[in-house]
GROMACS .gro file of C-alpha atoms in nm:
model
  122
    1MET     CA    1  21.865  10.202  12.163
    2GLN     CA    2  21.622  10.027  11.932
    3GLY     CA    3  21.581  10.208  11.602
    4LEU     CA    4  21.878  10.435  11.671
    5SER     CA    5  22.212  10.389  11.498
    6ILE     CA    6  22.523  10.387  11.713
    7GLU     CA    7  22.636  10.710  11.545
    8LYS     CA    8  22.311  10.887  11.638
    9TYR     CA    9  22.321  10.741  11.988
   10ILE     CA   10  22.674  10.870  12.047
   11GLY     CA   11  22.584  11.197  11.874
   12GLN     CA   12  22.332  11.270  12.151
   13TYR     CA   13  22.631  11.344  12.374
   14ASP     CA   14  22.815  11.580  12.136
   15ASP     CA   15  22.713  11.894  12.324
   16LEU     CA   16  22.832  11.764  12.660
   17SER     CA   17  23.185  11.807  12.784
   18GLY     CA   18  23.241  11.448  12.888
   19GLU     CA   19  23.453  11.145  12.827
   20TRP     CA   20  23.390  10.820  12.642
   21ARG     CA   21  23.581  10.518  12.769
   22VAL     CA   22  23.624  10.169  12.629
   23TRP     CA   23  23.652   9.898  12.895
   24GLU     CA   24  23.835   9.571  12.834
   25THR     CA   25  23.879   9.234  12.998
   26THR     CA   26  24.173   9.018  12.892
   27GLY     CA   27  24.250   9.267  12.615
   28ASN     CA   28  23.904   9.251  12.456
   29PRO     CA   29  23.656   9.542  12.457
   30VAL     CA   30  23.348   9.450  12.661
   31ALA     CA   31  23.185   9.785  12.742
   32ILE     CA   32  23.178  10.157  12.670
   33SER     CA   33  23.071  10.438  12.898
   34PHE     CA   34  23.021  10.811  12.887
   35HIS     CA   35  23.040  11.040  13.188
   36VAL     CA   36  23.082  11.406  13.275
   37GLU     CA   37  23.292  11.514  13.569
   38SER     CA   38  23.091  11.829  13.636
   39SER     CA   39  22.745  11.868  13.487
   40PRO     CA   40  22.601  12.214  13.420
   41SER     CA   41  22.296  12.129  13.633
   42ASN     CA   42  22.466  12.062  13.967
   43GLN     CA   43  22.844  12.060  13.908
   44LYS     CA   44  22.851  11.691  14.004
   45PRO     CA   45  22.967  11.385  13.807
   46TRP     CA   46  22.699  11.215  13.597
   47LEU     CA   47  22.696  10.883  13.420
   48GLY     CA   48  22.559  10.942  13.072
   49THR     CA   49  22.554  10.583  12.953
   50ILE     CA   50  22.708  10.244  12.995
   51LEU     CA   51  22.680   9.972  12.733
   52VAL     CA   52  22.803   9.618  12.798
   53LYS     CA   53  22.825   9.354  12.525
   54ALA     CA   54  22.522   9.124  12.548
   55GLU     CA   55  22.733   8.812  12.597
   56GLU     CA   56  22.926   8.980  12.881
   57ARG     CA   57  22.626   9.098  13.085
   58ARG     CA   58  22.548   8.977  13.439
   59ARG     CA   59  22.917   8.915  13.506
   60GLY     CA   60  22.983   9.219  13.728
   61ILE     CA   61  23.146   9.429  13.456
   62ALA     CA   62  22.911   9.726  13.498
   63SER     CA   63  22.949   9.718  13.876
   64ALA     CA   64  23.327   9.711  13.840
   65ILE     CA   65  23.311  10.010  13.603
   66MET     CA   66  23.087  10.200  13.848
   67ASP     CA   67  23.331  10.121  14.131
   68TYR     CA   68  23.626  10.243  13.924
   69LEU     CA   69  23.452  10.568  13.825
   70SER     CA   70  23.324  10.623  14.179
   71ASN     CA   71  23.674  10.586  14.323
   72GLU     CA   72  23.809  10.825  14.061
   73PHE     CA   73  23.545  11.088  14.142
   74LYS     CA   74  23.593  11.040  14.517
   75LEU     CA   75  23.967  11.103  14.478
   76ASN     CA   76  23.871  11.429  14.305
   77GLY     CA   77  23.668  11.538  14.610
   78GLN     CA   78  23.321  11.438  14.492
   79ASN     CA   79  23.069  11.267  14.720
   80ALA     CA   80  22.812  11.137  14.470
   81LEU     CA   81  22.765  11.009  14.113
   82PHE     CA   82  22.434  11.085  13.942
   83ALA     CA   83  22.239  10.920  13.660
   84ALA     CA   84  21.896  10.969  13.506
   85VAL     CA   85  21.660  10.726  13.335
   86PRO     CA   86  21.316  10.768  13.180
   87ILE     CA   87  21.065  10.692  13.456
   88ASP     CA   88  20.907  10.406  13.261
   89GLU     CA   89  21.237  10.221  13.200
   90TYR     CA   90  21.220   9.988  13.501
   91GLU     CA   91  21.500   9.763  13.379
   92TRP     CA   92  21.738  10.060  13.362
   93SER     CA   93  21.653  10.177  13.713
   94ASN     CA   94  21.683   9.818  13.842
   95PHE     CA   95  22.024   9.790  13.672
   96LEU     CA   96  22.144  10.112  13.837
   97THR     CA   97  22.009   9.994  14.172
   98ASP     CA   98  22.211   9.674  14.130
   99CYS     CA   99  22.517   9.900  14.073
  100GLY     CA  100  22.467  10.088  14.401
  101PHE     CA  101  22.246  10.379  14.291
  102GLU     CA  102  21.950  10.500  14.496
  103GLN     CA  103  21.637  10.683  14.384
  104PHE     CA  104  21.676  11.055  14.447
  105LYS     CA  105  21.392  11.244  14.277
  106THR     CA  106  21.202  11.287  13.953
  107GLU     CA  107  21.239  11.570  13.702
  108GLU     CA  108  21.057  11.662  13.384
  109ASN     CA  109  21.255  11.754  13.074
  110LYS     CA  110  21.103  11.817  12.731
  111GLY     CA  111  20.777  11.650  12.831
  112GLU     CA  112  20.939  11.332  12.964
  113ILE     CA  113  20.971  11.240  13.330
  114TYR     CA  114  21.308  11.110  13.447
  115LEU     CA  115  21.406  10.928  13.761
  116ILE     CA  116  21.721  11.088  13.901
  117MET     CA  117  21.941  10.840  14.081
  118VAL     CA  118  22.247  10.893  14.296
  119ARG     CA  119  22.531  10.668  14.404
  120PRO     CA  120  22.689  10.794  14.727
  121LEU     CA  121  23.069  10.784  14.718
  122ASP     CA  122  23.158  10.693  15.076
   0.00000   0.00000   0.00000
């Protein structure tokens, strides 16, 4: 997100029919996420982004959010949650792996290669 204002970052999702959520612990906001329940590409749920406050990272908050969303999607009859990261963003793919995602495939979009990851909901 370097060099990108929060307004522009959030604006990247304006054309998607998804939901922003604010996540709290002990009444204090610690994270935000964006997801779509049915993407145009495969009619499956996709995680668009998850941002956790720097001082709250590595405390299991993101994993708890992923578990909550996964359970919600599973109750709605889905069997997987998808996410995509630029292929050269190893930290992002490692983060998603830590949250239960697996590498699925790569895709090119607008000249950039993305790693598509999936989190089975079983």
